[in-house]
Amino acid sequence: MNNPIGWGLIGASNVARQWIVDAIRAQPDSQILNVLSSSEERGARFATENGIPAYTTDIDAILTDGNVDAVYISTANQFHCSQTLAAASAGKNILCEKPVALSIDDARKMIAACHDAGVVLAVNHHLRCNAMHQKLRQLLQAGEIGRLNAVRVFHANFLPQALQGWRINDPNGGGLILDSTIHDIDTLRFLIGSNPTHVMAMTQSGRLAHDGVEDGIMVIMRFPGDVLVQIHGSYTVPFSEGGVEFYGSNGVLIGRDCMSQRAAGRLFMRNADGEKEIPVHHHNLYHYALAAFSNAVRGTGQPAATGEDGLAALAIALAIRESALTGRQVEVEIP
């Protein structure tokens, strides 16, 4: 495909406003043609504020438009499956927010539908697009710290008021695990290059969320090679600097301020020679992700995170949720 890529936004969301609109427009020959919102007032305001020529409350207005080649789905989690299936049936390429779906069966249906329709399905796991994580992955693959023994992930922050809503009050589609911890899972898969075999988790609730929705979590995971991983995630910790630490037989790699949407992060290596900072040349995470997606739509390469990546992250997240609910260690099964 060499023609311009026309986009429809399915969801007038904060992430679309803050990151995706700019990232789409940063790509050559890409334009946003329409935005869908369940509220006509919100849709009209979003279109006006972001210079989008049309808005609608009817998804068919986007899916039947022959000038729309791709859609970005950022509605509430429970709508991802049905909207992806409809978009695939209409021949639209799809960039879907995480989690890709709320169940393994739905995620598999989405992947199959996009495969059968010959369209691209990508999942917006943005942290793997951070230049610091990409550099860290290169160092791990090169064996710079020897055999990997353990990992710690710190992704505790305070959920802004604008992002609360269903995230803290929907027991099915909301909660920290499917909103934030799933990003940590995808990042670990990307960095380590494998899936965990077992997980254990305990959650908190009630500091910000209610109705039993989790707003804090501690996770322990076992990866192949007997690598132990710890994750701390939270909606209720202001002023925290997110980061990762990788402990190997010959050294340690430390990533600081690298678990956000910003093009940020500093990488350090500590070994017998002392500590040194590893240079990182940062780029906009979303520009990177949209460039990979656009290339995939044009038949070159793959998205940064595929539908299969989204399915694997979902399966692990659901295992973590099961462990938190049952108090048991759960074996991970990736479909």
C-alpha positions as CSV (number, residue, x, y, z in Angstrom):
1,M,0.0,0.0,0.0
2,N,1.6,3.3,-1.2
3,N,-1.4,5.6,-0.8
4,P,-2.0,7.9,2.2
5,I,-3.3,6.1,5.3
6,G,-6.6,7.5,6.4
7,W,-7.4,7.0,10.1
8,G,-10.6,6.7,12.2
9,L,-10.4,7.1,15.9
10,I,-12.7,4.7,17.8
11,G,-12.8,6.5,21.1
12,A,-12.3,10.1,22.0
13,S,-9.9,9.1,24.8
14,N,-7.2,10.9,26.8
15,V,-4.5,8.8,25.3
16,A,-5.7,9.6,21.8
17,R,-5.7,13.3,22.6
18,Q,-2.3,13.3,24.4
19,W,-0.3,10.9,22.3
20,I,-1.9,9.2,19.3
21,V,-3.2,12.2,17.3
22,D,0.3,13.7,17.2
23,A,1.9,10.3,16.5
24,I,-0.4,9.7,13.5
25,R,0.3,13.1,12.1
26,A,4.0,12.6,12.5
27,Q,3.9,9.8,9.9
28,P,4.2,10.6,6.2
29,D,0.9,10.7,4.3
30,S,-1.3,9.9,7.3
31,Q,-4.4,11.8,8.2
32,I,-7.2,11.5,10.7
33,L,-10.6,11.6,9.1
34,N,-13.1,10.9,11.8
35,V,-13.5,10.3,15.5
36,L,-16.1,8.1,17.3
37,S,-17.5,8.9,20.7
38,S,-20.6,7.6,22.6
39,S,-21.3,11.2,23.4
40,E,-22.0,13.6,20.6
41,E,-20.9,16.6,22.7
42,R,-17.6,15.0,23.6
43,G,-17.0,13.8,20.1
44,A,-17.6,17.3,18.7
45,R,-15.3,18.9,21.2
46,F,-12.6,16.4,20.6
47,A,-12.8,16.9,16.8
48,T,-12.7,20.7,17.1
49,E,-9.8,20.7,19.6
50,N,-7.8,18.3,17.5
51,G,-8.6,19.6,14.0
52,I,-10.4,16.4,12.9
53,P,-12.9,17.1,10.1
54,A,-15.7,14.8,11.3
55,Y,-17.1,13.1,14.4
56,T,-19.8,10.5,14.9
57,T,-21.6,8.3,17.4
58,D,-22.1,5.5,14.9
59,I,-19.1,3.2,14.3
60,D,-20.5,2.4,10.8
61,A,-19.8,5.9,9.7
62,I,-16.1,5.1,10.1
63,L,-16.1,1.4,9.0
64,T,-18.0,2.1,5.7
65,D,-15.8,5.0,4.7
66,G,-13.6,3.9,1.9
67,N,-11.0,6.5,2.8
68,V,-10.4,5.0,6.2
69,D,-7.6,2.4,6.1
70,A,-6.9,2.1,9.8
71,V,-8.6,2.6,13.1
72,Y,-7.2,3.2,16.6
73,I,-9.4,1.6,19.3
74,S,-9.2,3.2,22.7
75,T,-12.6,2.6,24.1
76,A,-13.3,0.9,27.4
77,N,-11.8,-2.6,27.6
78,Q,-15.0,-4.5,27.2
79,F,-15.6,-3.0,23.7
80,H,-12.2,-4.0,22.2
81,C,-13.3,-7.4,20.9
82,S,-16.6,-6.4,19.2
83,Q,-15.1,-3.2,17.7
84,T,-12.0,-5.1,16.4
85,L,-14.2,-7.8,14.8
86,A,-16.3,-5.2,13.1
87,A,-13.3,-3.3,11.9
88,A,-11.6,-6.5,10.5
89,S,-14.8,-7.4,8.7
90,A,-14.8,-4.0,7.1
91,G,-11.2,-4.5,6.0
92,K,-9.6,-1.9,8.3
93,N,-6.2,-2.3,9.9
94,I,-6.3,-2.0,13.7
95,L,-4.2,-0.5,16.4
96,C,-6.0,-1.6,19.6
97,E,-5.3,-0.4,23.2
98,K,-4.3,-2.9,25.8
99,P,-5.6,-5.2,27.0
100,V,-6.3,-6.6,23.6
101,A,-9.5,-8.2,25.1
102,L,-10.9,-9.3,28.4
103,S,-10.7,-13.0,27.7
104,I,-8.4,-15.4,25.9
105,D,-11.3,-16.6,23.6
106,D,-12.0,-13.1,22.5
107,A,-8.4,-12.3,21.8
108,R,-8.1,-15.4,19.7
109,K,-11.2,-14.5,17.8
110,M,-9.7,-11.0,17.1
111,I,-6.4,-12.4,15.9
112,A,-8.2,-15.0,13.6
113,A,-10.5,-12.4,12.2
114,C,-7.7,-10.0,11.3
115,H,-5.7,-12.9,9.8
116,D,-8.6,-14.0,7.7
117,A,-9.3,-10.4,6.6
118,G,-5.7,-9.8,5.7
119,V,-5.4,-6.7,7.9
120,V,-2.8,-5.7,10.5
121,L,-3.7,-6.1,14.2
122,A,-1.4,-4.3,16.6
123,V,-1.6,-3.7,20.4
124,N,-0.5,-0.5,21.9
125,H,2.1,-1.8,24.4
126,H,4.1,1.4,24.3
127,L,6.9,0.7,26.8
128,R,8.7,-1.7,24.5
129,C,9.1,1.3,22.2
130,N,11.2,3.2,24.8
131,A,14.8,3.6,23.5
132,M,16.1,2.7,27.0
133,H,14.3,-0.6,27.0
134,Q,15.5,-1.3,23.5
135,K,19.1,-0.6,24.6
136,L,18.6,-2.7,27.7
137,R,17.4,-5.6,25.6
138,Q,20.5,-5.4,23.3
139,L,22.8,-5.6,26.4
140,L,20.9,-8.6,27.9
141,Q,21.0,-10.4,24.6
142,A,24.7,-9.7,24.3
143,G,25.3,-11.3,27.7
144,E,26.7,-8.1,29.2
145,I,25.8,-9.1,32.8
146,G,26.2,-12.8,32.4
147,R,23.5,-15.3,33.4
148,L,20.3,-13.5,34.4
149,N,19.2,-14.4,38.0
150,A,16.5,-11.9,39.0
151,V,14.6,-8.8,37.9
152,R,12.7,-6.1,39.8
153,V,10.1,-3.8,38.2
154,F,8.9,-0.6,39.9
155,H,5.7,0.8,38.2
156,A,4.0,2.6,41.1
157,N,2.5,6.0,40.4
158,F,-0.6,8.1,41.1
159,L,-3.5,7.7,38.6
160,P,-4.5,11.2,37.4
161,Q,-8.1,12.3,38.0
162,A,-8.8,12.3,34.3
163,L,-7.9,8.6,34.0
164,Q,-9.9,7.3,36.9
165,G,-13.5,6.5,36.1
166,W,-13.9,2.9,35.0
167,R,-10.3,2.1,35.8
168,I,-11.1,2.2,39.6
169,N,-14.8,1.2,39.7
170,D,-15.3,-1.5,37.1
171,P,-14.6,-5.0,38.6
172,N,-14.6,-6.6,35.2
173,G,-12.8,-4.3,32.8
174,G,-11.0,-2.0,35.2
175,G,-8.2,-2.4,37.8
176,L,-4.5,-2.1,37.9
177,I,-3.7,-5.5,36.5
178,L,-5.3,-5.0,33.1
179,D,-4.5,-1.3,32.9
180,S,-0.9,-1.1,34.1
181,T,0.7,-4.4,35.2
182,I,0.0,-5.8,31.7
183,H,2.4,-3.2,30.4
184,D,5.1,-4.5,32.8
185,I,4.3,-8.0,31.6
186,D,4.8,-7.1,27.9
187,T,8.0,-5.2,28.7
188,L,9.4,-8.2,30.6
189,R,8.5,-10.5,27.7
190,F,10.3,-8.1,25.3
191,L,13.4,-7.7,27.5
192,I,13.8,-11.3,28.6
193,G,12.6,-12.9,25.4
194,S,10.3,-15.5,27.0
195,N,7.1,-16.0,28.9
196,P,6.9,-16.7,32.7
197,T,6.0,-20.2,33.7
198,H,4.4,-19.5,37.1
199,V,3.0,-16.4,38.9
200,M,2.0,-15.4,42.4
201,A,0.3,-12.1,43.4
202,M,-1.3,-10.1,46.2
203,T,-3.3,-7.0,45.6
204,Q,-4.5,-3.9,47.5
205,S,-7.9,-2.1,47.1
206,G,-9.6,0.8,48.7
207,R,-6.9,3.5,48.7
208,L,-8.3,4.9,45.4
209,A,-10.4,2.2,43.8
210,H,-13.5,0.6,45.3
211,D,-15.9,-2.4,44.8
212,G,-13.0,-4.7,45.1
213,V,-11.0,-3.3,42.2
214,E,-7.3,-3.5,42.8
215,D,-5.2,-0.3,43.0
216,G,-2.0,-1.9,44.2
217,I,-0.1,-5.1,43.5
218,M,3.0,-7.2,44.3
219,V,3.8,-10.0,41.8
220,I,6.4,-12.7,41.8
221,M,7.0,-14.5,38.5
222,R,9.3,-17.4,37.5
223,F,10.7,-17.3,34.0
224,P,12.6,-20.1,32.2
225,G,16.1,-20.6,33.5
226,D,14.9,-20.2,37.1
227,V,14.8,-16.4,36.7
228,L,12.7,-14.7,39.5
229,V,10.9,-11.4,38.8
230,Q,9.2,-9.0,41.2
231,I,6.7,-6.3,40.1
232,H,5.4,-3.6,42.3
233,G,2.5,-1.6,40.7
234,S,0.2,1.0,42.1
235,Y,-2.3,3.7,41.3
236,T,-1.7,5.4,44.7
237,V,2.0,6.3,45.0
238,P,2.8,9.9,44.0
239,F,6.4,11.1,43.4
240,S,7.7,7.6,42.6
241,E,10.3,7.1,39.9
242,G,9.5,4.0,37.9
243,G,12.3,1.7,36.9
244,V,13.7,-1.8,36.3
245,E,16.7,-3.7,37.7
246,F,18.3,-6.7,36.1
247,Y,20.6,-8.8,38.2
248,G,23.1,-11.1,36.5
249,S,26.0,-13.3,37.4
250,N,28.5,-10.7,36.3
251,G,26.7,-7.4,36.9
252,V,23.6,-5.3,37.2
253,L,21.6,-3.2,34.7
254,I,19.5,-0.4,36.2
255,G,16.9,1.6,34.3
256,R,15.6,4.7,36.0
257,D,12.5,6.8,35.2
258,C,11.6,4.5,32.3
259,M,8.1,3.3,33.0
260,S,6.0,6.1,31.6
261,Q,4.8,7.4,28.2
262,R,7.6,10.0,28.0
263,A,10.7,9.6,26.0
264,A,12.8,9.3,29.2
265,G,15.0,7.0,31.1
266,R,18.6,6.6,32.2
267,L,20.5,3.3,32.0
268,F,23.4,2.3,34.2
269,M,25.6,-0.8,34.4
270,R,27.3,-1.8,37.6
271,N,30.0,-4.5,37.7
272,A,33.5,-5.2,39.0
273,D,34.7,-2.0,37.3
274,G,32.2,0.2,39.1
275,E,29.1,1.9,37.8
276,K,28.8,3.7,34.4
277,E,25.9,5.2,32.5
278,I,25.1,3.7,29.2
279,P,24.1,6.4,26.6
280,V,20.6,6.2,25.3
281,H,19.3,8.2,22.3
282,H,15.7,8.8,23.0
283,H,12.8,8.9,20.6
284,N,9.0,9.5,21.0
285,L,7.5,6.1,22.0
286,Y,4.3,6.7,20.1
287,H,6.0,8.1,16.9
288,Y,8.1,4.9,16.9
289,A,5.0,2.6,17.4
290,L,3.0,4.4,14.7
291,A,5.9,4.3,12.3
292,A,6.2,0.5,12.8
293,F,2.4,0.1,12.4
294,S,2.3,2.3,9.2
295,N,5.1,0.2,7.7
296,A,3.2,-3.0,8.5
297,V,0.1,-1.6,6.8
298,R,2.2,-0.8,3.8
299,G,3.6,-4.4,3.8
300,T,7.0,-3.8,5.4
301,G,7.8,-5.3,8.7
302,Q,5.6,-5.9,11.8
303,P,4.0,-3.7,14.4
304,A,6.0,-3.0,17.5
305,A,3.5,-5.3,19.4
306,T,1.4,-7.8,17.5
307,G,-1.9,-9.3,18.3
308,E,-0.1,-12.4,19.4
309,D,2.0,-10.2,21.8
310,G,-1.2,-8.8,23.2
311,L,-2.7,-12.3,23.7
312,A,0.4,-13.5,25.6
313,A,0.4,-10.5,27.9
314,L,-3.3,-11.0,28.5
315,A,-2.9,-14.7,29.4
316,I,-0.2,-13.8,31.9
317,A,-2.3,-10.9,33.4
318,L,-5.3,-13.2,33.8
319,A,-3.0,-15.7,35.6
320,I,-1.9,-13.0,37.9
321,R,-5.5,-12.0,38.6
322,E,-6.3,-15.6,39.3
323,S,-3.4,-15.9,41.8
324,A,-4.5,-12.7,43.6
325,L,-8.1,-14.0,43.9
326,T,-7.2,-17.5,45.0
327,G,-4.0,-16.9,47.0
328,R,-2.3,-19.7,45.0
329,Q,0.6,-20.0,42.7
330,V,-0.7,-20.3,39.1
331,E,0.9,-22.0,36.2
332,V,0.9,-19.8,33.1
333,E,-0.5,-21.2,29.8
334,I,0.0,-19.2,26.6
335,P,-2.5,-20.3,24.0
